[in-house]
Amino acid sequence: MRKLPVLLLCAFLPASAMAWEATLSVDYVMSDGDSRITAKAHALEALRVKASERTETYIQTSTTLSDTDDLSKTIEVIGASMVEIRDYRQEFHLSDEGRSLLTATATVSVDESELRNRIDAIQRDEEKQRMINQLALENTRLRARLLETRSRTGAPPRWGYRDLLSALKKNRSNVNVIFERGTLIEMASNSRSLIEAAKRSIGRNVLSPLENAVIKSAVTRVQPVGANYEVWINVWWNANMDAIEEELSNWFHVEREYRYLRVSNPSFHREAPFSHAKPLFGWLVRQQIMLHAAIEGAGAKIPIFYAAHDFGESCGPRPDAIGQRALRNPDDVVICIPDPDHIGERFIGVNRPTPLRLRLSKSQAVRATSVDTEIRVEPL
């Protein structure tokens, strides 16, 4: 914890700090994906940010302080939770470039004396400082996502305006909870709610689509091996890797490689965008999904969502380093999701060749008429 800079903040707050108010205006350039409702929501958020930035004029420290950026983020997330907006007015018109423009004006106010009390409370309470730092990190991530949606044209992305603005509102509510009685109990409850919401989102946008993926299979070769036959099977399943990456990037550090997505362990990548990434990862890493293929009782399976030992540059090149075996060292585990369009001749991460090769007896080969395939969730 960095106590010194927080201590210095109080010296820059005037002793007579009281609630102040001002009339502020913002211009919001509407994109093709904006409606008047989403434009208003963005304008209100912009007014809140502008007001919280005004708050920082009371707490500016010397530019020689190395932690100035971190302090600004901390004060911004506290100040934004305290902004009150009233007398909101808006006007839609065209900019000089012909773009739709929303000009929003409102009276905003921030209670500076309460801000000082909260800074004093953070100085006294290390746990409050830790939680505020987490929320500041989460706030930065949400604002970055909001700016990203503003820069896009066309339809809003799946992780869209309403979700982002709702998450920012939730973040501000959590800041207020920190300074209330029963903080730890309330924060624990809020943390559980956030984690459960994240699980539902990942289940809906990642696990369920994989579990219900369409599978295609084809026998490419049959060759005798002694008294038996070896059957080669190509398998493919439909997976929207862009959508999966987008969803998981909301919660974790994700690396996109040619043949797979690799979800990093929050124990090492502490810059994960979700403040509760570690317990969420602990749940997700056990949600193994397997693709099964069989002919007349002879079968094989390959993982399409699995835990692997982190070898640094791959998703675990050995079959004995995935699944339950990988969990023996939980801090060295990553999550791997192969891309079915680029699995190549060897299944990356499990060292199993594709096509799959099944050994059938002569009687099995005579009876064989089709390949049975199935995808199963097999939690570890």
mmCIF file of C-alpha atoms in Angstrom:
data_model
loop_
_atom_site.group_PDB
_atom_site.id
_atom_site.type_symbol
_atom_site.label_atom_id
_atom_site.label_comp_id
_atom_site.label_asym_id
_atom_site.label_seq_id
_atom_site.Cartn_x
_atom_site.Cartn_y
_atom_site.Cartn_z
ATOM 1 C CA MET A 1 0.000 0.000 0.000
ATOM 2 C CA ARG A 2 1.246 3.478 -0.866
ATOM 3 C CA LYS A 3 0.392 5.546 2.226
ATOM 4 C CA LEU A 4 2.594 8.585 1.700
ATOM 5 C CA PRO A 5 0.832 10.020 -1.367
ATOM 6 C CA VAL A 6 -2.594 9.541 0.220
ATOM 7 C CA LEU A 7 -1.416 11.404 3.293
ATOM 8 C CA LEU A 8 -0.256 14.291 1.125
ATOM 9 C CA LEU A 9 -3.645 14.542 -0.559
ATOM 10 C CA CYS A 10 -5.268 15.842 2.563
ATOM 11 C CA ALA A 11 -2.884 18.782 2.713
ATOM 12 C CA PHE A 12 -4.154 19.991 -0.644
ATOM 13 C CA LEU A 13 -7.804 19.982 0.371
ATOM 14 C CA PRO A 14 -8.878 23.393 1.626
ATOM 15 C CA ALA A 15 -9.917 23.424 5.261
ATOM 16 C CA SER A 16 -13.168 25.065 4.184
ATOM 17 C CA ALA A 17 -13.926 22.433 1.572
ATOM 18 C CA MET A 18 -17.694 22.265 1.060
ATOM 19 C CA ALA A 19 -20.125 21.105 -1.571
ATOM 20 C CA TRP A 20 -19.687 22.976 -4.825
ATOM 21 C CA GLU A 21 -21.820 23.054 -7.926
ATOM 22 C CA ALA A 22 -21.351 24.186 -11.480
ATOM 23 C CA THR A 23 -23.105 24.119 -14.837
ATOM 24 C CA LEU A 24 -21.248 21.885 -17.262
ATOM 25 C CA SER A 25 -21.777 21.024 -20.934
ATOM 26 C CA VAL A 26 -20.524 18.177 -23.082
ATOM 27 C CA ASP A 27 -20.846 17.403 -26.775
ATOM 28 C CA TYR A 28 -21.344 13.786 -27.753
ATOM 29 C CA VAL A 29 -20.874 12.812 -31.418
ATOM 30 C CA MET A 30 -23.306 10.008 -32.180
ATOM 31 C CA SER A 31 -22.135 6.922 -34.064
ATOM 32 C CA ASP A 32 -24.221 4.844 -36.459
ATOM 33 C CA GLY A 33 -24.991 2.415 -33.640
ATOM 34 C CA ASP A 34 -26.335 5.104 -31.281
ATOM 35 C CA SER A 35 -29.963 5.760 -30.489
ATOM 36 C CA ARG A 36 -31.114 8.859 -28.629
ATOM 37 C CA ILE A 37 -31.315 6.740 -25.475
ATOM 38 C CA THR A 38 -27.740 5.435 -25.699
ATOM 39 C CA ALA A 39 -26.470 8.903 -26.655
ATOM 40 C CA LYS A 40 -28.085 10.387 -23.547
ATOM 41 C CA ALA A 41 -26.576 7.643 -21.386
ATOM 42 C CA HIS A 42 -23.112 8.413 -22.780
ATOM 43 C CA ALA A 43 -23.612 12.155 -22.293
ATOM 44 C CA LEU A 44 -24.591 11.662 -18.638
ATOM 45 C CA GLU A 45 -21.509 9.522 -18.093
ATOM 46 C CA ALA A 46 -19.373 12.221 -19.739
ATOM 47 C CA LEU A 47 -20.870 14.866 -17.427
ATOM 48 C CA ARG A 48 -20.086 12.674 -14.434
ATOM 49 C CA VAL A 49 -16.475 12.233 -15.583
ATOM 50 C CA LYS A 50 -16.066 15.962 -16.220
ATOM 51 C CA ALA A 51 -17.393 16.774 -12.748
ATOM 52 C CA SER A 52 -15.093 14.241 -11.077
ATOM 53 C CA GLU A 53 -12.144 15.737 -12.962
ATOM 54 C CA ARG A 54 -13.077 19.132 -11.523
ATOM 55 C CA THR A 55 -12.825 17.511 -8.107
ATOM 56 C CA GLU A 56 -9.180 16.722 -8.760
ATOM 57 C CA THR A 57 -8.337 20.438 -8.888
ATOM 58 C CA TYR A 58 -8.629 20.389 -5.093
ATOM 59 C CA ILE A 59 -6.208 17.516 -4.637
ATOM 60 C CA GLN A 60 -3.445 18.016 -7.184
ATOM 61 C CA THR A 61 -0.026 17.117 -5.831
ATOM 62 C CA SER A 62 3.425 18.023 -7.176
ATOM 63 C CA THR A 63 4.230 16.480 -10.560
ATOM 64 C CA THR A 64 7.413 15.127 -8.973
ATOM 65 C CA LEU A 65 5.372 12.520 -7.094
ATOM 66 C CA SER A 66 5.817 9.172 -8.826
ATOM 67 C CA ASP A 67 2.331 7.945 -7.925
ATOM 68 C CA THR A 68 0.382 10.887 -9.366
ATOM 69 C CA ASP A 69 -1.383 8.768 -12.008
ATOM 70 C CA ASP A 70 -2.470 6.148 -9.482
ATOM 71 C CA LEU A 71 -3.710 8.851 -7.119
ATOM 72 C CA SER A 72 -5.713 10.506 -9.865
ATOM 73 C CA LYS A 73 -7.408 7.195 -10.673
ATOM 74 C CA THR A 74 -8.200 6.622 -7.009
ATOM 75 C CA ILE A 75 -9.701 10.072 -6.525
ATOM 76 C CA GLU A 76 -11.544 9.856 -9.834
ATOM 77 C CA VAL A 77 -13.361 6.672 -8.870
ATOM 78 C CA ILE A 78 -14.279 8.124 -5.461
ATOM 79 C CA GLY A 79 -15.309 11.489 -6.889
ATOM 80 C CA ALA A 80 -17.412 9.944 -9.650
ATOM 81 C CA SER A 81 -19.412 8.049 -7.021
ATOM 82 C CA MET A 82 -20.328 11.356 -5.352
ATOM 83 C CA VAL A 83 -21.400 13.422 -8.366
ATOM 84 C CA GLU A 84 -25.010 14.565 -8.369
ATOM 85 C CA ILE A 85 -26.612 15.651 -11.642
ATOM 86 C CA ARG A 86 -29.776 17.723 -11.904
ATOM 87 C CA ASP A 87 -31.505 20.128 -14.293
ATOM 88 C CA TYR A 88 -30.396 18.034 -17.253
ATOM 89 C CA ARG A 89 -31.032 19.558 -20.677
ATOM 90 C CA GLN A 90 -30.146 18.229 -24.112
ATOM 91 C CA GLU A 91 -30.239 19.318 -27.741
ATOM 92 C CA PHE A 92 -29.733 17.220 -30.863
ATOM 93 C CA HIS A 93 -28.280 18.937 -33.915
ATOM 94 C CA LEU A 94 -25.757 18.459 -36.734
ATOM 95 C CA SER A 95 -22.065 19.229 -36.406
ATOM 96 C CA ASP A 96 -20.151 21.179 -39.062
ATOM 97 C CA GLU A 97 -19.081 17.820 -40.498
ATOM 98 C CA GLY A 98 -22.682 16.674 -40.827
ATOM 99 C CA ARG A 99 -22.588 14.219 -37.895
ATOM 100 C CA SER A 100 -25.421 13.908 -35.397
ATOM 101 C CA LEU A 101 -24.421 15.725 -32.219
ATOM 102 C CA LEU A 102 -25.916 15.739 -28.740
ATOM 103 C CA THR A 103 -25.132 18.751 -26.562
ATOM 104 C CA ALA A 104 -25.957 18.020 -22.928
ATOM 105 C CA THR A 105 -26.001 20.594 -20.129
ATOM 106 C CA ALA A 106 -26.653 20.023 -16.435
ATOM 107 C CA THR A 107 -25.985 21.328 -12.971
ATOM 108 C CA VAL A 108 -23.503 19.057 -11.197
ATOM 109 C CA SER A 109 -22.349 19.064 -7.600
ATOM 110 C CA VAL A 110 -19.791 17.249 -5.474
ATOM 111 C CA ASP A 111 -19.528 17.374 -1.684
ATOM 112 C CA GLU A 112 -15.851 18.196 -1.193
ATOM 113 C CA SER A 113 -16.030 17.875 2.591
ATOM 114 C CA GLU A 114 -17.324 14.322 2.242
ATOM 115 C CA LEU A 115 -14.542 13.625 -0.240
ATOM 116 C CA ARG A 116 -12.027 14.729 2.382
ATOM 117 C CA ASN A 117 -13.640 12.433 4.948
ATOM 118 C CA ARG A 118 -13.333 9.527 2.554
ATOM 119 C CA ILE A 119 -9.677 10.250 1.855
ATOM 120 C CA ASP A 120 -9.045 10.372 5.611
ATOM 121 C CA ALA A 121 -10.830 7.024 5.977
ATOM 122 C CA ILE A 122 -8.676 5.453 3.280
ATOM 123 C CA GLN A 123 -5.558 6.742 5.009
ATOM 124 C CA ARG A 124 -6.626 5.038 8.241
ATOM 125 C CA ASP A 125 -7.857 1.764 6.719
ATOM 126 C CA GLU A 126 -5.576 -0.395 4.617
ATOM 127 C CA GLU A 127 -8.428 -2.696 3.573
ATOM 128 C CA LYS A 128 -10.418 0.247 2.233
ATOM 129 C CA GLN A 129 -7.394 1.338 0.203
ATOM 130 C CA ARG A 130 -7.047 -2.148 -1.276
ATOM 131 C CA MET A 131 -10.712 -2.286 -2.292
ATOM 132 C CA ILE A 132 -10.630 1.228 -3.757
ATOM 133 C CA ASN A 133 -7.557 0.274 -5.802
ATOM 134 C CA GLN A 134 -9.448 -2.726 -7.188
ATOM 135 C CA LEU A 135 -12.440 -0.600 -8.099
ATOM 136 C CA ALA A 136 -10.196 2.022 -9.691
ATOM 137 C CA LEU A 137 -8.685 -0.692 -11.887
ATOM 138 C CA GLU A 138 -12.141 -1.961 -12.782
ATOM 139 C CA ASN A 139 -13.272 1.601 -13.508
ATOM 140 C CA THR A 140 -10.355 2.131 -15.888
ATOM 141 C CA ARG A 141 -11.204 -1.064 -17.751
ATOM 142 C CA LEU A 142 -14.882 -0.168 -18.088
ATOM 143 C CA ARG A 143 -14.085 3.336 -19.306
ATOM 144 C CA ALA A 144 -11.697 1.903 -21.897
ATOM 145 C CA ARG A 145 -14.425 -0.442 -23.134
ATOM 146 C CA LEU A 146 -16.858 2.472 -23.267
ATOM 147 C CA LEU A 147 -14.438 4.522 -25.361
ATOM 148 C CA GLU A 148 -14.007 1.538 -27.657
ATOM 149 C CA THR A 149 -17.743 1.329 -28.279
ATOM 150 C CA ARG A 150 -17.827 5.045 -29.009
ATOM 151 C CA SER A 151 -15.186 4.638 -31.705
ATOM 152 C CA ARG A 152 -17.123 1.937 -33.537
ATOM 153 C CA THR A 153 -19.763 2.393 -36.171
ATOM 154 C CA GLY A 154 -22.643 0.080 -36.989
ATOM 155 C CA ALA A 155 -24.474 -2.060 -34.473
ATOM 156 C CA PRO A 156 -23.196 -2.047 -30.875
ATOM 157 C CA PRO A 157 -21.075 -5.076 -29.878
ATOM 158 C CA ARG A 158 -22.531 -7.866 -27.723
ATOM 159 C CA TRP A 159 -20.776 -6.440 -24.668
ATOM 160 C CA GLY A 160 -22.678 -3.240 -25.366
ATOM 161 C CA TYR A 161 -23.711 0.134 -24.095
ATOM 162 C CA ARG A 162 -26.249 -0.987 -21.540
ATOM 163 C CA ASP A 163 -23.927 -3.561 -19.939
ATOM 164 C CA LEU A 164 -21.031 -1.106 -19.712
ATOM 165 C CA LEU A 165 -23.064 1.721 -18.234
ATOM 166 C CA SER A 166 -24.713 -0.685 -15.798
ATOM 167 C CA ALA A 167 -21.281 -1.967 -14.737
ATOM 168 C CA LEU A 168 -20.004 1.595 -14.213
ATOM 169 C CA LYS A 169 -23.044 2.346 -12.071
ATOM 170 C CA LYS A 170 -22.427 -0.829 -10.062
ATOM 171 C CA ASN A 171 -18.801 0.197 -9.628
ATOM 172 C CA ARG A 172 -19.821 3.577 -8.228
ATOM 173 C CA SER A 173 -22.255 1.878 -5.839
ATOM 174 C CA ASN A 174 -19.468 -0.353 -4.567
ATOM 175 C CA VAL A 175 -17.342 2.729 -3.822
ATOM 176 C CA ASN A 176 -20.117 4.058 -1.602
ATOM 177 C CA VAL A 177 -20.456 0.702 0.170
ATOM 178 C CA ILE A 178 -16.787 0.860 1.204
ATOM 179 C CA PHE A 179 -17.493 3.863 3.411
ATOM 180 C CA GLU A 180 -20.588 2.428 5.060
ATOM 181 C CA ARG A 181 -20.884 0.219 8.119
ATOM 182 C CA GLY A 182 -20.567 -3.483 7.497
ATOM 183 C CA THR A 183 -18.259 -2.784 4.572
ATOM 184 C CA LEU A 184 -16.553 -6.160 4.425
ATOM 185 C CA ILE A 185 -19.806 -8.115 4.622
ATOM 186 C CA GLU A 186 -21.401 -5.950 1.948
ATOM 187 C CA MET A 187 -18.352 -6.130 -0.290
ATOM 188 C CA ALA A 188 -18.209 -9.900 0.085
ATOM 189 C CA SER A 189 -21.839 -10.092 -0.979
ATOM 190 C CA ASN A 190 -21.208 -7.767 -3.908
ATOM 191 C CA SER A 191 -18.134 -9.776 -4.889
ATOM 192 C CA ARG A 192 -20.151 -12.984 -4.955
ATOM 193 C CA SER A 193 -22.806 -11.297 -7.062
ATOM 194 C CA LEU A 194 -20.229 -10.011 -9.539
ATOM 195 C CA ILE A 195 -18.549 -13.411 -9.810
ATOM 196 C CA GLU A 196 -21.870 -15.199 -10.328
ATOM 197 C CA ALA A 197 -22.840 -12.676 -13.000
ATOM 198 C CA ALA A 198 -19.498 -13.281 -14.724
ATOM 199 C CA LYS A 199 -20.060 -17.048 -14.602
ATOM 200 C CA ARG A 200 -23.464 -16.657 -16.219
ATOM 201 C CA SER A 201 -22.021 -14.453 -18.941
ATOM 202 C CA ILE A 202 -19.193 -16.897 -19.708
ATOM 203 C CA GLY A 203 -21.587 -19.823 -19.607
ATOM 204 C CA ARG A 204 -23.927 -18.102 -22.040
ATOM 205 C CA ASN A 205 -21.295 -16.819 -24.468
ATOM 206 C CA VAL A 206 -18.496 -19.420 -24.264
ATOM 207 C CA LEU A 207 -19.347 -22.730 -22.611
ATOM 208 C CA SER A 208 -22.857 -23.196 -23.973
ATOM 209 C CA PRO A 209 -21.910 -22.429 -27.619
ATOM 210 C CA LEU A 210 -19.034 -24.920 -27.389
ATOM 211 C CA GLU A 211 -21.178 -27.577 -25.739
ATOM 212 C CA ASN A 212 -23.824 -27.207 -28.446
ATOM 213 C CA ALA A 213 -21.426 -26.809 -31.366
ATOM 214 C CA VAL A 214 -22.209 -28.512 -34.649
ATOM 215 C CA ILE A 215 -19.785 -31.393 -35.292
ATOM 216 C CA LYS A 216 -18.706 -32.635 -38.677
ATOM 217 C CA SER A 217 -16.775 -35.862 -39.155
ATOM 218 C CA ALA A 218 -15.488 -37.842 -42.111
ATOM 219 C CA VAL A 219 -13.606 -41.102 -42.553
ATOM 220 C CA THR A 220 -10.542 -40.307 -44.660
ATOM 221 C CA ARG A 221 -8.712 -43.638 -44.652
ATOM 222 C CA VAL A 222 -9.132 -47.294 -43.694
ATOM 223 C CA GLN A 223 -6.058 -49.513 -43.671
ATOM 224 C CA PRO A 224 -5.377 -53.032 -42.399
ATOM 225 C CA VAL A 225 -3.079 -53.408 -39.393
ATOM 226 C CA GLY A 226 -2.489 -57.110 -38.829
ATOM 227 C CA ALA A 227 -5.864 -58.731 -38.161
ATOM 228 C CA ASN A 228 -7.467 -55.348 -37.387
ATOM 229 C CA TYR A 229 -8.225 -52.148 -39.227
ATOM 230 C CA GLU A 230 -7.132 -48.593 -38.533
ATOM 231 C CA VAL A 231 -9.721 -45.931 -39.355
ATOM 232 C CA TRP A 232 -8.737 -42.298 -39.780
ATOM 233 C CA ILE A 233 -11.378 -39.708 -38.893
ATOM 234 C CA ASN A 234 -11.315 -35.976 -39.474
ATOM 235 C CA VAL A 235 -13.382 -33.968 -36.973
ATOM 236 C CA TRP A 236 -14.424 -30.326 -36.966
ATOM 237 C CA TRP A 237 -16.754 -28.266 -34.777
ATOM 238 C CA ASN A 238 -18.069 -24.762 -35.297
ATOM 239 C CA ALA A 239 -16.643 -22.232 -32.849
ATOM 240 C CA ASN A 240 -16.833 -18.453 -33.165
ATOM 241 C CA MET A 241 -13.341 -17.741 -31.858
ATOM 242 C CA ASP A 242 -13.763 -13.962 -32.185
ATOM 243 C CA ALA A 243 -16.869 -14.014 -29.974
ATOM 244 C CA ILE A 244 -15.185 -16.315 -27.449
ATOM 245 C CA GLU A 245 -12.128 -14.068 -27.295
ATOM 246 C CA GLU A 246 -14.270 -10.955 -26.864
ATOM 247 C CA GLU A 247 -16.192 -12.469 -23.960
ATOM 248 C CA LEU A 248 -13.184 -13.874 -22.111
ATOM 249 C CA SER A 249 -11.231 -10.625 -22.600
ATOM 250 C CA ASN A 250 -13.801 -8.918 -20.395
ATOM 251 C CA TRP A 251 -12.517 -10.950 -17.460
ATOM 252 C CA PHE A 252 -9.001 -12.239 -18.184
ATOM 253 C CA HIS A 253 -5.796 -11.602 -20.080
ATOM 254 C CA VAL A 254 -6.271 -13.549 -23.346
ATOM 255 C CA GLU A 255 -3.648 -14.271 -25.991
ATOM 256 C CA ARG A 256 -4.680 -15.112 -29.527
ATOM 257 C CA GLU A 257 -2.377 -17.546 -31.270
ATOM 258 C CA TYR A 258 -2.741 -19.093 -34.693
ATOM 259 C CA ARG A 259 -4.160 -22.383 -33.431
ATOM 260 C CA TYR A 260 -5.759 -21.540 -30.099
ATOM 261 C CA LEU A 261 -6.838 -19.001 -27.515
ATOM 262 C CA ARG A 262 -4.811 -19.017 -24.324
ATOM 263 C CA VAL A 263 -6.362 -17.619 -21.143
ATOM 264 C CA SER A 264 -3.619 -16.568 -18.743
ATOM 265 C CA ASN A 265 -3.640 -17.355 -15.054
ATOM 266 C CA PRO A 266 -4.478 -14.210 -13.000
ATOM 267 C CA SER A 267 -1.891 -15.326 -10.446
ATOM 268 C CA PHE A 268 0.735 -14.158 -12.944
ATOM 269 C CA HIS A 269 -1.168 -11.615 -15.041
ATOM 270 C CA ARG A 270 -2.369 -9.330 -12.302
ATOM 271 C CA GLU A 271 -3.504 -6.759 -14.865
ATOM 272 C CA ALA A 272 -6.549 -8.948 -15.600
ATOM 273 C CA PRO A 273 -9.474 -6.576 -16.322
ATOM 274 C CA PHE A 274 -11.831 -8.115 -13.736
ATOM 275 C CA SER A 275 -11.106 -7.372 -10.089
ATOM 276 C CA HIS A 276 -12.250 -10.883 -9.066
ATOM 277 C CA ALA A 277 -10.454 -12.702 -11.870
ATOM 278 C CA LYS A 278 -8.650 -15.181 -9.621
ATOM 279 C CA PRO A 279 -11.702 -16.933 -8.075
ATOM 280 C CA LEU A 280 -13.469 -16.746 -11.440
ATOM 281 C CA PHE A 281 -10.512 -18.435 -13.116
ATOM 282 C CA GLY A 282 -10.496 -21.106 -10.399
ATOM 283 C CA TRP A 283 -14.029 -22.034 -11.423
ATOM 284 C CA LEU A 284 -13.531 -21.764 -15.191
ATOM 285 C CA VAL A 285 -10.341 -23.830 -15.304
ATOM 286 C CA ARG A 286 -12.361 -26.863 -14.164
ATOM 287 C CA GLN A 287 -15.025 -26.562 -16.893
ATOM 288 C CA GLN A 288 -13.447 -29.096 -19.247
ATOM 289 C CA ILE A 289 -15.214 -29.782 -22.555
ATOM 290 C CA MET A 290 -14.435 -32.904 -24.588
ATOM 291 C CA LEU A 291 -15.339 -34.000 -28.121
ATOM 292 C CA HIS A 292 -15.981 -37.752 -28.398
ATOM 293 C CA ALA A 293 -15.890 -39.764 -31.642
ATOM 294 C CA ALA A 294 -16.651 -43.485 -31.898
ATOM 295 C CA ILE A 295 -17.281 -46.246 -34.412
ATOM 296 C CA GLU A 296 -18.897 -49.470 -33.197
ATOM 297 C CA GLY A 297 -17.653 -48.967 -29.639
ATOM 298 C CA ALA A 298 -14.097 -48.004 -30.546
ATOM 299 C CA GLY A 299 -13.616 -44.387 -29.617
ATOM 300 C CA ALA A 300 -11.344 -41.469 -28.871
ATOM 301 C CA LYS A 301 -11.810 -38.031 -27.376
ATOM 302 C CA ILE A 302 -10.078 -34.688 -27.678
ATOM 303 C CA PRO A 303 -10.404 -31.634 -25.432
ATOM 304 C CA ILE A 304 -11.780 -28.454 -26.968
ATOM 305 C CA PHE A 305 -11.740 -26.406 -23.726
ATOM 306 C CA TYR A 306 -9.195 -27.556 -21.186
ATOM 307 C CA ALA A 307 -6.690 -26.776 -18.461
ATOM 308 C CA ALA A 308 -3.024 -27.163 -19.350
ATOM 309 C CA HIS A 309 0.276 -26.781 -17.576
ATOM 310 C CA ASP A 310 1.799 -23.430 -18.518
ATOM 311 C CA PHE A 311 4.981 -24.080 -20.474
ATOM 312 C CA GLY A 312 5.322 -20.403 -21.374
ATOM 313 C CA GLU A 313 5.024 -20.679 -25.121
ATOM 314 C CA SER A 314 2.298 -23.258 -25.698
ATOM 315 C CA CYS A 315 -0.870 -24.759 -24.282
ATOM 316 C CA GLY A 316 0.936 -27.755 -22.821
ATOM 317 C CA PRO A 317 2.485 -29.993 -25.491
ATOM 318 C CA ARG A 318 2.156 -33.251 -23.556
ATOM 319 C CA PRO A 319 -1.009 -35.317 -22.936
ATOM 320 C CA ASP A 320 0.061 -35.845 -19.323
ATOM 321 C CA ALA A 321 0.070 -32.091 -18.683
ATOM 322 C CA ILE A 322 -3.610 -31.305 -19.265
ATOM 323 C CA GLY A 323 -6.850 -31.692 -17.352
ATOM 324 C CA GLN A 324 -6.693 -33.032 -13.806
ATOM 325 C CA ARG A 325 -2.918 -33.500 -13.991
ATOM 326 C CA ALA A 326 -2.416 -29.846 -14.806
ATOM 327 C CA LEU A 327 -4.342 -28.825 -11.681
ATOM 328 C CA ARG A 328 -1.715 -30.376 -9.446
ATOM 329 C CA ASN A 329 0.061 -27.007 -9.684
ATOM 330 C CA PRO A 330 -2.859 -24.527 -9.806
ATOM 331 C CA ASP A 331 -0.631 -21.461 -10.124
ATOM 332 C CA ASP A 332 0.962 -22.884 -13.293
ATOM 333 C CA VAL A 333 -2.289 -23.581 -15.148
ATOM 334 C CA VAL A 334 -3.690 -21.840 -18.219
ATOM 335 C CA ILE A 335 -6.903 -22.422 -20.170
ATOM 336 C CA CYS A 336 -6.631 -23.492 -23.817
ATOM 337 C CA ILE A 337 -9.291 -23.324 -26.514
ATOM 338 C CA PRO A 338 -8.212 -24.803 -29.865
ATOM 339 C CA ASP A 339 -9.364 -23.172 -33.084
ATOM 340 C CA PRO A 340 -11.057 -25.925 -35.150
ATOM 341 C CA ASP A 341 -10.125 -24.166 -38.385
ATOM 342 C CA HIS A 342 -6.396 -24.314 -37.612
ATOM 343 C CA ILE A 343 -5.708 -27.452 -35.626
ATOM 344 C CA GLY A 344 -3.401 -28.793 -38.342
ATOM 345 C CA GLU A 345 -1.976 -32.288 -38.455
ATOM 346 C CA ARG A 346 -1.319 -32.430 -34.726
ATOM 347 C CA PHE A 347 -3.757 -31.269 -32.118
ATOM 348 C CA ILE A 348 -1.952 -28.415 -30.432
ATOM 349 C CA GLY A 349 -1.609 -28.821 -26.679
ATOM 350 C CA VAL A 350 -2.405 -32.534 -26.429
ATOM 351 C CA ASN A 351 0.079 -34.078 -28.867
ATOM 352 C CA ARG A 352 -2.630 -36.246 -30.402
ATOM 353 C CA PRO A 353 -2.598 -36.609 -34.172
ATOM 354 C CA THR A 354 -5.514 -35.577 -36.302
ATOM 355 C CA PRO A 355 -7.164 -37.231 -38.073
ATOM 356 C CA LEU A 356 -8.166 -39.367 -35.100
ATOM 357 C CA ARG A 357 -7.119 -42.994 -35.515
ATOM 358 C CA LEU A 358 -9.376 -45.774 -34.227
ATOM 359 C CA ARG A 359 -8.413 -49.452 -34.134
ATOM 360 C CA LEU A 360 -11.319 -51.741 -35.134
ATOM 361 C CA SER A 361 -11.586 -55.505 -35.283
ATOM 362 C CA LYS A 362 -12.733 -57.096 -38.517
ATOM 363 C CA SER A 363 -16.235 -57.697 -37.144
ATOM 364 C CA GLN A 364 -16.481 -54.071 -35.977
ATOM 365 C CA ALA A 365 -15.351 -52.845 -39.374
ATOM 366 C CA VAL A 366 -17.989 -54.980 -41.114
ATOM 367 C CA ARG A 367 -20.778 -53.548 -38.912
ATOM 368 C CA ALA A 368 -19.597 -49.929 -39.089
ATOM 369 C CA THR A 369 -21.926 -47.573 -40.926
ATOM 370 C CA SER A 370 -21.340 -44.172 -39.328
ATOM 371 C CA VAL A 371 -19.247 -42.125 -36.926
ATOM 372 C CA ASP A 372 -20.933 -41.203 -33.633
ATOM 373 C CA THR A 373 -19.831 -37.819 -32.259
ATOM 374 C CA GLU A 374 -20.756 -35.946 -29.115
ATOM 375 C CA ILE A 375 -19.522 -32.970 -27.089
ATOM 376 C CA ARG A 376 -19.674 -33.281 -23.303
ATOM 377 C CA VAL A 377 -18.901 -30.958 -20.425
ATOM 378 C CA GLU A 378 -16.748 -32.994 -18.055
ATOM 379 C CA PRO A 379 -15.915 -30.799 -15.036
ATOM 380 C CA LEU A 380 -12.675 -31.638 -13.266
#
